mmCIF file with all atom_site columns, C-alpha atoms and ligand atoms in Angstrom:
data_model
loop_
_atom_site.group_PDB
_atom_site.id
_atom_site.type_symbol
_atom_site.label_atom_id
_atom_site.label_alt_id
_atom_site.label_comp_id
_atom_site.label_asym_id
_atom_site.label_entity_id
_atom_site.label_seq_id
_atom_site.pdbx_PDB_ins_code
_atom_site.Cartn_x
_atom_site.Cartn_y
_atom_site.Cartn_z
_atom_site.occupancy
_atom_site.B_iso_or_equiv
_atom_site.pdbx_formal_charge
_atom_site.auth_seq_id
_atom_site.auth_comp_id
_atom_site.auth_asym_id
_atom_site.auth_atom_id
_atom_site.pdbx_PDB_model_num
ATOM   1   C CA  . UNK O 1 1   ? 0.000   0.000   0.000   1.00 66.00 ? 1   UNK O CA  1
ATOM   2   C CA  . UNK O 1 2   ? 1.254   3.491   -0.825  1.00 76.00 ? 2   UNK O CA  1
ATOM   3   C CA  . UNK O 1 3   ? 3.044   5.277   2.043   1.00 84.00 ? 3   UNK O CA  1
ATOM   4   C CA  . UNK O 1 4   ? 0.615   8.176   2.081   1.00 89.00 ? 4   UNK O CA  1
ATOM   5   C CA  . UNK O 1 5   ? -2.545  6.074   2.489   1.00 89.00 ? 5   UNK O CA  1
ATOM   6   C CA  . UNK O 1 6   ? -3.771  5.620   6.056   1.00 90.00 ? 6   UNK O CA  1
ATOM   7   C CA  . UNK O 1 7   ? -7.021  3.622   6.265   1.00 89.00 ? 7   UNK O CA  1
ATOM   8   C CA  . UNK O 1 8   ? -9.234  4.269   9.281   1.00 89.00 ? 8   UNK O CA  1
ATOM   9   C CA  . UNK O 1 9   ? -11.033 0.913   9.308   1.00 86.00 ? 9   UNK O CA  1
ATOM   10  C CA  . UNK O 1 10  ? -10.193 0.392   12.991  1.00 88.00 ? 10  UNK O CA  1
ATOM   11  C CA  . UNK O 1 11  ? -11.899 3.675   13.977  1.00 91.00 ? 11  UNK O CA  1
ATOM   12  C CA  . UNK O 1 12  ? -15.156 3.017   12.142  1.00 92.00 ? 12  UNK O CA  1
ATOM   13  C CA  . UNK O 1 13  ? -18.390 1.623   13.647  1.00 95.00 ? 13  UNK O CA  1
ATOM   14  C CA  . UNK O 1 14  ? -17.592 -2.102  13.867  1.00 95.00 ? 14  UNK O CA  1
ATOM   15  C CA  . UNK O 1 15  ? -19.288 -4.659  11.675  1.00 96.00 ? 15  UNK O CA  1
ATOM   16  C CA  . UNK O 1 16  ? -20.579 -6.516  14.725  1.00 96.00 ? 16  UNK O CA  1
ATOM   17  C CA  . UNK O 1 17  ? -22.564 -3.462  15.907  1.00 97.00 ? 17  UNK O CA  1
ATOM   18  C CA  . UNK O 1 18  ? -24.062 -2.971  12.468  1.00 97.00 ? 18  UNK O CA  1
ATOM   19  C CA  . UNK O 1 19  ? -25.008 -6.646  12.259  1.00 97.00 ? 19  UNK O CA  1
ATOM   20  C CA  . UNK O 1 20  ? -26.564 -6.590  15.720  1.00 97.00 ? 20  UNK O CA  1
ATOM   21  C CA  . UNK O 1 21  ? -28.757 -3.672  14.671  1.00 96.00 ? 21  UNK O CA  1
ATOM   22  C CA  . UNK O 1 22  ? -29.731 -5.344  11.379  1.00 96.00 ? 22  UNK O CA  1
ATOM   23  C CA  . UNK O 1 23  ? -30.618 -8.659  13.014  1.00 96.00 ? 23  UNK O CA  1
ATOM   24  C CA  . UNK O 1 24  ? -28.534 -10.536 10.473  1.00 98.00 ? 24  UNK O CA  1
ATOM   25  C CA  . UNK O 1 25  ? -24.916 -10.788 9.459   1.00 98.00 ? 25  UNK O CA  1
ATOM   26  C CA  . UNK O 1 26  ? -23.446 -9.530  6.218   1.00 98.00 ? 26  UNK O CA  1
ATOM   27  C CA  . UNK O 1 27  ? -22.446 -11.728 3.314   1.00 98.00 ? 27  UNK O CA  1
ATOM   28  C CA  . UNK O 1 28  ? -22.298 -11.873 -0.464  1.00 98.00 ? 28  UNK O CA  1
ATOM   29  C CA  . UNK O 1 29  ? -24.346 -14.233 -2.607  1.00 98.00 ? 29  UNK O CA  1
ATOM   30  C CA  . UNK O 1 30  ? -22.674 -14.255 -6.000  1.00 98.00 ? 30  UNK O CA  1
ATOM   31  C CA  . UNK O 1 31  ? -24.939 -15.325 -8.877  1.00 98.00 ? 31  UNK O CA  1
ATOM   32  C CA  . UNK O 1 32  ? -23.092 -16.571 -11.940 1.00 98.00 ? 32  UNK O CA  1
ATOM   33  C CA  . UNK O 1 33  ? -24.511 -17.932 -15.180 1.00 98.00 ? 33  UNK O CA  1
ATOM   34  C CA  . UNK O 1 34  ? -24.903 -17.309 -18.872 1.00 98.00 ? 34  UNK O CA  1
ATOM   35  C CA  . UNK O 1 35  ? -26.636 -14.226 -20.244 1.00 97.00 ? 35  UNK O CA  1
ATOM   36  C CA  . UNK O 1 36  ? -30.370 -14.931 -20.049 1.00 97.00 ? 36  UNK O CA  1
ATOM   37  C CA  . UNK O 1 37  ? -29.932 -17.686 -17.463 1.00 98.00 ? 37  UNK O CA  1
ATOM   38  C CA  . UNK O 1 38  ? -32.137 -15.753 -15.007 1.00 98.00 ? 38  UNK O CA  1
ATOM   39  C CA  . UNK O 1 39  ? -29.680 -14.038 -12.681 1.00 98.00 ? 39  UNK O CA  1
ATOM   40  C CA  . UNK O 1 40  ? -31.349 -10.604 -12.676 1.00 97.00 ? 40  UNK O CA  1
ATOM   41  C CA  . UNK O 1 41  ? -34.867 -12.035 -12.587 1.00 98.00 ? 41  UNK O CA  1
ATOM   42  C CA  . UNK O 1 42  ? -34.134 -14.287 -9.610  1.00 98.00 ? 42  UNK O CA  1
ATOM   43  C CA  . UNK O 1 43  ? -32.019 -11.681 -7.798  1.00 98.00 ? 43  UNK O CA  1
ATOM   44  C CA  . UNK O 1 44  ? -34.641 -8.920  -8.093  1.00 98.00 ? 44  UNK O CA  1
ATOM   45  C CA  . UNK O 1 45  ? -37.390 -11.282 -6.881  1.00 98.00 ? 45  UNK O CA  1
ATOM   46  C CA  . UNK O 1 46  ? -35.210 -12.363 -3.943  1.00 98.00 ? 46  UNK O CA  1
ATOM   47  C CA  . UNK O 1 47  ? -34.285 -8.749  -3.169  1.00 98.00 ? 47  UNK O CA  1
ATOM   48  C CA  . UNK O 1 48  ? -37.965 -7.817  -2.883  1.00 98.00 ? 48  UNK O CA  1
ATOM   49  C CA  . UNK O 1 49  ? -38.662 -10.731 -0.512  1.00 98.00 ? 49  UNK O CA  1
ATOM   50  C CA  . UNK O 1 50  ? -35.657 -9.946  1.693   1.00 98.00 ? 50  UNK O CA  1
ATOM   51  C CA  . UNK O 1 51  ? -36.419 -6.211  1.745   1.00 98.00 ? 51  UNK O CA  1
ATOM   52  C CA  . UNK O 1 52  ? -40.055 -6.805  2.652   1.00 98.00 ? 52  UNK O CA  1
ATOM   53  C CA  . UNK O 1 53  ? -38.882 -9.061  5.484   1.00 98.00 ? 53  UNK O CA  1
ATOM   54  C CA  . UNK O 1 54  ? -37.052 -6.006  6.885   1.00 97.00 ? 54  UNK O CA  1
ATOM   55  C CA  . UNK O 1 55  ? -33.516 -7.005  5.957   1.00 98.00 ? 55  UNK O CA  1
ATOM   56  C CA  . UNK O 1 56  ? -30.755 -4.669  4.827   1.00 98.00 ? 56  UNK O CA  1
ATOM   57  C CA  . UNK O 1 57  ? -30.273 -5.981  1.294   1.00 98.00 ? 57  UNK O CA  1
ATOM   58  C CA  . UNK O 1 58  ? -28.268 -4.613  -1.625  1.00 98.00 ? 58  UNK O CA  1
ATOM   59  C CA  . UNK O 1 59  ? -28.307 -5.865  -5.211  1.00 98.00 ? 59  UNK O CA  1
ATOM   60  C CA  . UNK O 1 60  ? -25.412 -5.227  -7.564  1.00 97.00 ? 60  UNK O CA  1
ATOM   61  C CA  . UNK O 1 61  ? -26.459 -6.160  -11.087 1.00 94.00 ? 61  UNK O CA  1
ATOM   62  C CA  . UNK O 1 62  ? -24.532 -6.413  -14.348 1.00 88.00 ? 62  UNK O CA  1
ATOM   63  C CA  . UNK O 1 63  ? -25.913 -3.729  -16.623 1.00 87.00 ? 63  UNK O CA  1
ATOM   64  C CA  . UNK O 1 64  ? -26.492 -1.262  -13.764 1.00 91.00 ? 64  UNK O CA  1
ATOM   65  C CA  . UNK O 1 65  ? -22.838 -1.425  -12.847 1.00 93.00 ? 65  UNK O CA  1
ATOM   66  C CA  . UNK O 1 66  ? -21.680 -1.325  -16.446 1.00 92.00 ? 66  UNK O CA  1
ATOM   67  C CA  . UNK O 1 67  ? -23.679 1.872   -16.999 1.00 93.00 ? 67  UNK O CA  1
ATOM   68  C CA  . UNK O 1 68  ? -21.940 3.605   -14.083 1.00 94.00 ? 68  UNK O CA  1
ATOM   69  C CA  . UNK O 1 69  ? -19.021 2.399   -11.984 1.00 94.00 ? 69  UNK O CA  1
ATOM   70  C CA  . UNK O 1 70  ? -17.595 0.337   -14.844 1.00 94.00 ? 70  UNK O CA  1
ATOM   71  C CA  . UNK O 1 71  ? -18.731 2.360   -17.878 1.00 94.00 ? 71  UNK O CA  1
ATOM   72  C CA  . UNK O 1 72  ? -15.165 2.606   -19.167 1.00 96.00 ? 72  UNK O CA  1
ATOM   73  C CA  . UNK O 1 73  ? -14.806 -1.195  -19.458 1.00 96.00 ? 73  UNK O CA  1
ATOM   74  C CA  . UNK O 1 74  ? -15.569 -3.561  -22.330 1.00 91.00 ? 74  UNK O CA  1
ATOM   75  C CA  . UNK O 1 75  ? -15.740 -7.339  -22.588 1.00 85.00 ? 75  UNK O CA  1
ATOM   76  C CA  . UNK O 1 76  ? -12.127 -8.393  -23.161 1.00 87.00 ? 76  UNK O CA  1
ATOM   77  C CA  . UNK O 1 77  ? -10.950 -10.887 -20.548 1.00 86.00 ? 77  UNK O CA  1
ATOM   78  C CA  . UNK O 1 78  ? -8.845  -8.116  -18.999 1.00 92.00 ? 78  UNK O CA  1
ATOM   79  C CA  . UNK O 1 79  ? -11.803 -5.718  -18.752 1.00 93.00 ? 79  UNK O CA  1
ATOM   80  C CA  . UNK O 1 80  ? -14.082 -8.457  -17.432 1.00 89.00 ? 80  UNK O CA  1
ATOM   81  C CA  . UNK O 1 81  ? -11.519 -9.075  -14.715 1.00 93.00 ? 81  UNK O CA  1
ATOM   82  C CA  . UNK O 1 82  ? -11.342 -5.367  -13.803 1.00 96.00 ? 82  UNK O CA  1
ATOM   83  C CA  . UNK O 1 83  ? -15.165 -5.194  -13.858 1.00 95.00 ? 83  UNK O CA  1
ATOM   84  C CA  . UNK O 1 84  ? -15.403 -8.033  -11.355 1.00 95.00 ? 84  UNK O CA  1
ATOM   85  C CA  . UNK O 1 85  ? -12.540 -6.672  -9.227  1.00 97.00 ? 85  UNK O CA  1
ATOM   86  C CA  . UNK O 1 86  ? -14.365 -3.361  -8.741  1.00 97.00 ? 86  UNK O CA  1
ATOM   87  C CA  . UNK O 1 87  ? -17.674 -5.074  -8.051  1.00 97.00 ? 87  UNK O CA  1
ATOM   88  C CA  . UNK O 1 88  ? -16.095 -7.410  -5.515  1.00 98.00 ? 88  UNK O CA  1
ATOM   89  C CA  . UNK O 1 89  ? -14.507 -4.457  -3.705  1.00 98.00 ? 89  UNK O CA  1
ATOM   90  C CA  . UNK O 1 90  ? -17.888 -2.699  -3.556  1.00 98.00 ? 90  UNK O CA  1
ATOM   91  C CA  . UNK O 1 91  ? -19.658 -5.881  -2.430  1.00 98.00 ? 91  UNK O CA  1
ATOM   92  C CA  . UNK O 1 92  ? -17.107 -6.253  0.349   1.00 98.00 ? 92  UNK O CA  1
ATOM   93  C CA  . UNK O 1 93  ? -17.733 -2.702  1.587   1.00 97.00 ? 93  UNK O CA  1
ATOM   94  C CA  . UNK O 1 94  ? -21.446 -3.481  1.824   1.00 98.00 ? 94  UNK O CA  1
ATOM   95  C CA  . UNK O 1 95  ? -20.896 -6.885  3.448   1.00 98.00 ? 95  UNK O CA  1
ATOM   96  C CA  . UNK O 1 96  ? -18.653 -5.459  6.168   1.00 96.00 ? 96  UNK O CA  1
ATOM   97  C CA  . UNK O 1 97  ? -21.327 -2.844  6.810   1.00 96.00 ? 97  UNK O CA  1
ATOM   98  C CA  . UNK O 1 98  ? -23.677 -5.714  7.611   1.00 97.00 ? 98  UNK O CA  1
ATOM   99  C CA  . UNK O 1 99  ? -25.653 -5.920  4.379   1.00 98.00 ? 99  UNK O CA  1
ATOM   100 C CA  . UNK O 1 100 ? -26.975 -8.979  2.611   1.00 98.00 ? 100 UNK O CA  1
ATOM   101 C CA  . UNK O 1 101 ? -25.445 -8.470  -0.824  1.00 98.00 ? 101 UNK O CA  1
ATOM   102 C CA  . UNK O 1 102 ? -26.489 -10.194 -4.034  1.00 98.00 ? 102 UNK O CA  1
ATOM   103 C CA  . UNK O 1 103 ? -24.259 -9.810  -7.056  1.00 98.00 ? 103 UNK O CA  1
ATOM   104 C CA  . UNK O 1 104 ? -25.586 -10.898 -10.443 1.00 97.00 ? 104 UNK O CA  1
ATOM   105 C CA  . UNK O 1 105 ? -22.894 -11.003 -13.078 1.00 96.00 ? 105 UNK O CA  1
ATOM   106 C CA  . UNK O 1 106 ? -22.032 -13.508 -15.803 1.00 95.00 ? 106 UNK O CA  1
ATOM   107 C CA  . UNK O 1 107 ? -18.533 -13.754 -14.229 1.00 94.00 ? 107 UNK O CA  1
ATOM   108 C CA  . UNK O 1 108 ? -17.631 -16.430 -16.764 1.00 94.00 ? 108 UNK O CA  1
ATOM   109 C CA  . UNK O 1 109 ? -14.394 -17.984 -15.558 1.00 95.00 ? 109 UNK O CA  1
ATOM   110 C CA  . UNK O 1 110 ? -13.354 -19.820 -12.406 1.00 96.00 ? 110 UNK O CA  1
ATOM   111 C CA  . UNK O 1 111 ? -10.388 -17.465 -12.152 1.00 96.00 ? 111 UNK O CA  1
ATOM   112 C CA  . UNK O 1 112 ? -12.615 -14.382 -12.126 1.00 96.00 ? 112 UNK O CA  1
ATOM   113 C CA  . UNK O 1 113 ? -14.972 -15.840 -9.503  1.00 97.00 ? 113 UNK O CA  1
ATOM   114 C CA  . UNK O 1 114 ? -12.084 -17.026 -7.393  1.00 98.00 ? 114 UNK O CA  1
ATOM   115 C CA  . UNK O 1 115 ? -10.658 -13.482 -7.474  1.00 98.00 ? 115 UNK O CA  1
ATOM   116 C CA  . UNK O 1 116 ? -14.041 -12.153 -6.328  1.00 98.00 ? 116 UNK O CA  1
ATOM   117 C CA  . UNK O 1 117 ? -14.091 -14.695 -3.487  1.00 98.00 ? 117 UNK O CA  1
ATOM   118 C CA  . UNK O 1 118 ? -10.591 -13.725 -2.377  1.00 98.00 ? 118 UNK O CA  1
ATOM   119 C CA  . UNK O 1 119 ? -11.350 -9.985  -2.411  1.00 98.00 ? 119 UNK O CA  1
ATOM   120 C CA  . UNK O 1 120 ? -14.629 -10.428 -0.530  1.00 98.00 ? 120 UNK O CA  1
ATOM   121 C CA  . UNK O 1 121 ? -13.164 -13.073 1.810   1.00 98.00 ? 121 UNK O CA  1
ATOM   122 C CA  . UNK O 1 122 ? -14.184 -16.697 1.452   1.00 98.00 ? 122 UNK O CA  1
ATOM   123 C CA  . UNK O 1 123 ? -16.032 -16.642 4.792   1.00 98.00 ? 123 UNK O CA  1
ATOM   124 C CA  . UNK O 1 124 ? -18.438 -14.072 3.293   1.00 98.00 ? 124 UNK O CA  1
ATOM   125 C CA  . UNK O 1 125 ? -18.668 -15.442 -0.249  1.00 98.00 ? 125 UNK O CA  1
ATOM   126 C CA  . UNK O 1 126 ? -21.403 -17.828 -1.423  1.00 98.00 ? 126 UNK O CA  1
ATOM   127 C CA  . UNK O 1 127 ? -21.408 -18.895 -5.043  1.00 98.00 ? 127 UNK O CA  1
ATOM   128 C CA  . UNK O 1 128 ? -24.818 -19.439 -6.661  1.00 98.00 ? 128 UNK O CA  1
ATOM   129 C CA  . UNK O 1 129 ? -24.919 -21.138 -10.058 1.00 98.00 ? 129 UNK O CA  1
ATOM   130 C CA  . UNK O 1 130 ? -27.906 -20.013 -12.109 1.00 98.00 ? 130 UNK O CA  1
ATOM   131 C CA  . UNK O 1 131 ? -27.699 -23.219 -14.043 1.00 98.00 ? 131 UNK O CA  1
ATOM   132 C CA  . UNK O 1 132 ? -29.524 -22.869 -17.350 1.00 98.00 ? 132 UNK O CA  1
ATOM   133 C CA  . UNK O 1 133 ? -28.395 -24.690 -20.495 1.00 97.00 ? 133 UNK O CA  1
ATOM   134 C CA  . UNK O 1 134 ? -27.140 -22.529 -23.352 1.00 98.00 ? 134 UNK O CA  1
ATOM   135 C CA  . UNK O 1 135 ? -29.963 -23.776 -25.614 1.00 97.00 ? 135 UNK O CA  1
ATOM   136 C CA  . UNK O 1 136 ? -32.590 -22.423 -23.222 1.00 98.00 ? 136 UNK O CA  1
ATOM   137 C CA  . UNK O 1 137 ? -30.805 -19.084 -22.738 1.00 98.00 ? 137 UNK O CA  1
ATOM   138 C CA  . UNK O 1 138 ? -30.576 -18.787 -26.486 1.00 97.00 ? 138 UNK O CA  1
ATOM   139 C CA  . UNK O 1 139 ? -34.267 -19.610 -26.937 1.00 97.00 ? 139 UNK O CA  1
ATOM   140 C CA  . UNK O 1 140 ? -35.194 -16.967 -24.341 1.00 96.00 ? 140 UNK O CA  1
ATOM   141 C CA  . UNK O 1 141 ? -32.774 -14.453 -25.901 1.00 97.00 ? 141 UNK O CA  1
ATOM   142 C CA  . UNK O 1 142 ? -34.231 -11.720 -23.651 1.00 93.00 ? 142 UNK O CA  1
ATOM   143 C CA  . UNK O 1 143 ? -32.051 -8.948  -25.029 1.00 95.00 ? 143 UNK O CA  1
ATOM   144 C CA  . UNK O 1 144 ? -31.595 -10.300 -28.570 1.00 97.00 ? 144 UNK O CA  1
ATOM   145 C CA  . UNK O 1 145 ? -27.885 -10.696 -27.870 1.00 97.00 ? 145 UNK O CA  1
ATOM   146 C CA  . UNK O 1 146 ? -27.535 -14.359 -28.874 1.00 98.00 ? 146 UNK O CA  1
ATOM   147 C CA  . UNK O 1 147 ? -29.007 -13.616 -32.308 1.00 97.00 ? 147 UNK O CA  1
ATOM   148 C CA  . UNK O 1 148 ? -26.522 -10.766 -32.710 1.00 98.00 ? 148 UNK O CA  1
ATOM   149 C CA  . UNK O 1 149 ? -23.626 -12.938 -31.535 1.00 97.00 ? 149 UNK O CA  1
ATOM   150 C CA  . UNK O 1 150 ? -24.631 -15.720 -33.970 1.00 97.00 ? 150 UNK O CA  1
ATOM   151 C CA  . UNK O 1 151 ? -24.689 -13.152 -36.789 1.00 97.00 ? 151 UNK O CA  1
ATOM   152 C CA  . UNK O 1 152 ? -21.197 -12.058 -35.747 1.00 96.00 ? 152 UNK O CA  1
ATOM   153 C CA  . UNK O 1 153 ? -22.379 -8.592  -34.708 1.00 97.00 ? 153 UNK O CA  1
ATOM   154 C CA  . UNK O 1 154 ? -21.076 -9.084  -31.168 1.00 95.00 ? 154 UNK O CA  1
ATOM   155 C CA  . UNK O 1 155 ? -17.646 -10.622 -30.686 1.00 93.00 ? 155 UNK O CA  1
ATOM   156 C CA  . UNK O 1 156 ? -16.562 -12.535 -27.611 1.00 92.00 ? 156 UNK O CA  1
ATOM   157 C CA  . UNK O 1 157 ? -20.088 -13.314 -26.398 1.00 95.00 ? 157 UNK O CA  1
ATOM   158 C CA  . UNK O 1 158 ? -20.093 -15.727 -23.463 1.00 95.00 ? 158 UNK O CA  1
ATOM   159 C CA  . UNK O 1 159 ? -21.293 -19.181 -24.469 1.00 96.00 ? 159 UNK O CA  1
ATOM   160 C CA  . UNK O 1 160 ? -20.919 -18.469 -28.211 1.00 97.00 ? 160 UNK O CA  1
ATOM   161 C CA  . UNK O 1 161 ? -17.351 -17.406 -28.879 1.00 94.00 ? 161 UNK O CA  1
ATOM   162 C CA  . UNK O 1 162 ? -16.096 -16.774 -25.355 1.00 94.00 ? 162 UNK O CA  1
ATOM   163 C CA  . UNK O 1 163 ? -15.943 -19.478 -22.684 1.00 94.00 ? 163 UNK O CA  1
ATOM   164 C CA  . UNK O 1 164 ? -18.265 -20.013 -19.724 1.00 97.00 ? 164 UNK O CA  1
ATOM   165 C CA  . UNK O 1 165 ? -16.816 -22.251 -17.043 1.00 98.00 ? 165 UNK O CA  1
ATOM   166 C CA  . UNK O 1 166 ? -19.515 -23.677 -14.794 1.00 98.00 ? 166 UNK O CA  1
ATOM   167 C CA  . UNK O 1 167 ? -18.810 -23.642 -11.045 1.00 98.00 ? 167 UNK O CA  1
ATOM   168 C CA  . UNK O 1 168 ? -17.488 -27.013 -9.838  1.00 96.00 ? 168 UNK O CA  1
ATOM   169 C CA  . UNK O 1 169 ? -18.964 -26.916 -6.356  1.00 97.00 ? 169 UNK O CA  1
ATOM   170 C CA  . UNK O 1 170 ? -21.441 -24.049 -6.008  1.00 98.00 ? 170 UNK O CA  1
ATOM   171 C CA  . UNK O 1 171 ? -23.022 -23.299 -2.641  1.00 98.00 ? 171 UNK O CA  1
ATOM   172 C CA  . UNK O 1 172 ? -26.400 -23.332 -4.389  1.00 98.00 ? 172 UNK O CA  1
ATOM   173 C CA  . UNK O 1 173 ? -27.251 -24.792 -7.789  1.00 98.00 ? 173 UNK O CA  1
ATOM   174 C CA  . UNK O 1 174 ? -30.459 -23.353 -9.300  1.00 98.00 ? 174 UNK O CA  1
ATOM   175 C CA  . UNK O 1 175 ? -31.579 -25.405 -12.299 1.00 98.00 ? 175 UNK O CA  1
ATOM   176 C CA  . UNK O 1 176 ? -34.001 -22.910 -13.740 1.00 97.00 ? 176 UNK O CA  1
ATOM   177 C CA  . UNK O 1 177 ? -35.244 -25.218 -16.494 1.00 96.00 ? 177 UNK O CA  1
ATOM   178 C CA  . UNK O 1 178 ? -37.034 -27.185 -13.741 1.00 96.00 ? 178 UNK O CA  1
ATOM   179 C CA  . UNK O 1 179 ? -38.073 -24.245 -11.550 1.00 97.00 ? 179 UNK O CA  1
ATOM   180 C CA  . UNK O 1 180 ? -40.474 -21.326 -11.704 1.00 98.00 ? 180 UNK O CA  1
ATOM   181 C CA  . UNK O 1 181 ? -38.975 -17.892 -11.038 1.00 98.00 ? 181 UNK O CA  1
ATOM   182 C CA  . UNK O 1 182 ? -40.848 -17.854 -7.714  1.00 98.00 ? 182 UNK O CA  1
ATOM   183 C CA  . UNK O 1 183 ? -39.411 -21.223 -6.666  1.00 98.00 ? 183 UNK O CA  1
ATOM   184 C CA  . UNK O 1 184 ? -35.887 -20.253 -7.680  1.00 98.00 ? 184 UNK O CA  1
ATOM   185 C CA  . UNK O 1 185 ? -36.149 -16.969 -5.727  1.00 98.00 ? 185 UNK O CA  1
ATOM   186 C CA  . UNK O 1 186 ? -37.615 -18.810 -2.717  1.00 98.00 ? 186 UNK O CA  1
ATOM   187 C CA  . UNK O 1 187 ? -34.712 -21.289 -2.737  1.00 98.00 ? 187 UNK O CA  1
ATOM   188 C CA  . UNK O 1 188 ? -32.229 -18.436 -2.823  1.00 98.00 ? 188 UNK O CA  1
ATOM   189 C CA  . UNK O 1 189 ? -34.008 -16.566 -0.026  1.00 98.00 ? 189 UNK O CA  1
ATOM   190 C CA  . UNK O 1 190 ? -34.185 -19.726 2.138   1.00 98.00 ? 190 UNK O CA  1
ATOM   191 C CA  . UNK O 1 191 ? -30.476 -20.307 1.661   1.00 98.00 ? 191 UNK O CA  1
ATOM   192 C CA  . UNK O 1 192 ? -29.677 -16.689 2.541   1.00 98.00 ? 192 UNK O CA  1
ATOM   193 C CA  . UNK O 1 193 ? -31.921 -16.851 5.614   1.00 98.00 ? 193 UNK O CA  1
ATOM   194 C CA  . UNK O 1 194 ? -30.247 -20.055 6.782   1.00 98.00 ? 194 UNK O CA  1
ATOM   195 C CA  . UNK O 1 195 ? -26.763 -18.612 6.395   1.00 98.00 ? 195 UNK O CA  1
ATOM   196 C CA  . UNK O 1 196 ? -27.115 -14.977 7.435   1.00 98.00 ? 196 UNK O CA  1
ATOM   197 C CA  . UNK O 1 197 ? -30.286 -14.460 9.460   1.00 96.00 ? 197 UNK O CA  1
ATOM   198 C CA  . UNK O 1 198 ? -30.378 -15.659 13.067  1.00 83.00 ? 198 UNK O CA  1
HETATM 199 P P1  . ADP Q 2 .   ? -29.602 -12.761 -16.833 1.00 63.87 ? 201 ADP Q P1  1
HETATM 200 O O1  . ADP Q 2 .   ? -29.689 -11.720 -15.750 1.00 63.87 ? 201 ADP Q O1  1
HETATM 201 O O2  . ADP Q 2 .   ? -28.989 -14.042 -16.353 1.00 63.87 ? 201 ADP Q O2  1
HETATM 202 O O3  . ADP Q 2 .   ? -28.973 -12.257 -18.092 1.00 63.87 ? 201 ADP Q O3  1
HETATM 203 P P2  . ADP Q 2 .   ? -32.451 -12.343 -17.066 1.00 63.87 ? 201 ADP Q P2  1
HETATM 204 O O4  . ADP Q 2 .   ? -32.930 -12.490 -15.664 1.00 63.87 ? 201 ADP Q O4  1
HETATM 205 O O5  . ADP Q 2 .   ? -32.247 -10.958 -17.599 1.00 63.87 ? 201 ADP Q O5  1
HETATM 206 O O6  . ADP Q 2 .   ? -31.075 -13.185 -17.222 1.00 63.87 ? 201 ADP Q O6  1
HETATM 207 O O7  . ADP Q 2 .   ? -33.403 -13.114 -18.081 1.00 63.87 ? 201 ADP Q O7  1
HETATM 208 C C1  . ADP Q 2 .   ? -33.906 -14.403 -17.819 1.00 63.87 ? 201 ADP Q C1  1
HETATM 209 C C2  . ADP Q 2 .   ? -35.224 -14.598 -18.562 1.00 63.87 ? 201 ADP Q C2  1
HETATM 210 O O8  . ADP Q 2 .   ? -35.654 -15.952 -18.389 1.00 63.87 ? 201 ADP Q O8  1
HETATM 211 C C3  . ADP Q 2 .   ? -36.330 -13.714 -18.047 1.00 63.87 ? 201 ADP Q C3  1
HETATM 212 O O9  . ADP Q 2 .   ? -37.096 -13.252 -19.132 1.00 63.87 ? 201 ADP Q O9  1
HETATM 213 C C4  . ADP Q 2 .   ? -37.157 -14.668 -17.167 1.00 63.87 ? 201 ADP Q C4  1
HETATM 214 O O10 . ADP Q 2 .   ? -38.509 -14.282 -17.087 1.00 63.87 ? 201 ADP Q O10 1
HETATM 215 C C5  . ADP Q 2 .   ? -36.999 -15.985 -17.921 1.00 63.87 ? 201 ADP Q C5  1
HETATM 216 N N1  . ADP Q 2 .   ? -37.188 -17.191 -17.089 1.00 63.87 ? 201 ADP Q N1  1
HETATM 217 C C6  . ADP Q 2 .   ? -37.983 -18.233 -17.399 1.00 63.87 ? 201 ADP Q C6  1
HETATM 218 N N2  . ADP Q 2 .   ? -37.955 -19.181 -16.439 1.00 63.87 ? 201 ADP Q N2  1
HETATM 219 C C7  . ADP Q 2 .   ? -37.104 -18.729 -15.483 1.00 63.87 ? 201 ADP Q C7  1
HETATM 220 C C8  . ADP Q 2 .   ? -36.678 -19.254 -14.237 1.00 63.87 ? 201 ADP Q C8  1
HETATM 221 N N3  . ADP Q 2 .   ? -37.103 -20.428 -13.752 1.00 63.87 ? 201 ADP Q N3  1
HETATM 222 N N4  . ADP Q 2 .   ? -35.779 -18.525 -13.504 1.00 63.87 ? 201 ADP Q N4  1
HETATM 223 C C9  . ADP Q 2 .   ? -35.334 -17.343 -13.980 1.00 63.87 ? 201 ADP Q C9  1
HETATM 224 N N5  . ADP Q 2 .   ? -35.711 -16.794 -15.151 1.00 63.87 ? 201 ADP Q N5  1
HETATM 225 C C10 . ADP Q 2 .   ? -36.604 -17.464 -15.907 1.00 63.87 ? 201 ADP Q C10 1
#
């Protein structure tokens, strides 16, 4: 760390006091999956349920972040890594302030997700695989991106001409082909409640 930087973490209101007030501990549920797999849909449904239950919940979602904090980044592997690094640092700030954080990002490689886990701290990091086969994502094609990628109008699209590496041992595996949105969100909320809410 640079000589002229003097963090004041030890003088701030401690995490434990924030968590005691919230009635739950902080932690990061990291949703990974192909474009169109259902990350945003499931995360926004879960956010509503957690918020209505009175919890301090924060959702960091792909396109929101790319339109602001990371609007100078593209989709090269290097930029994807920097995108996830910034998001993980932000998620960590929220988690140590006692929030339940959901992050929904393609985060396509094991290396990128492992970096996120290391930045956040593995004790606070829960990987959620929004496990939807490419064929189904492509059929849904919510944003028309698969059609564009197939026509060659988008280069380096995850699942088409850029790799997606499925998690090997996710904390939660949501097979959306066999679940309704409501059931998938309920499974995520139950898992979060079990881990973070006393
Ligand atoms: P992502 O955030 O992963 O890119 P989105 O949430 O934007 O994906 O899009 C997923 C689409 O799939 C939505 O239109 C959603 O309604 C639909 N969908 C159908 N079944 C499910 C399911 N079981 N879980 C999540 N999404 C589903």
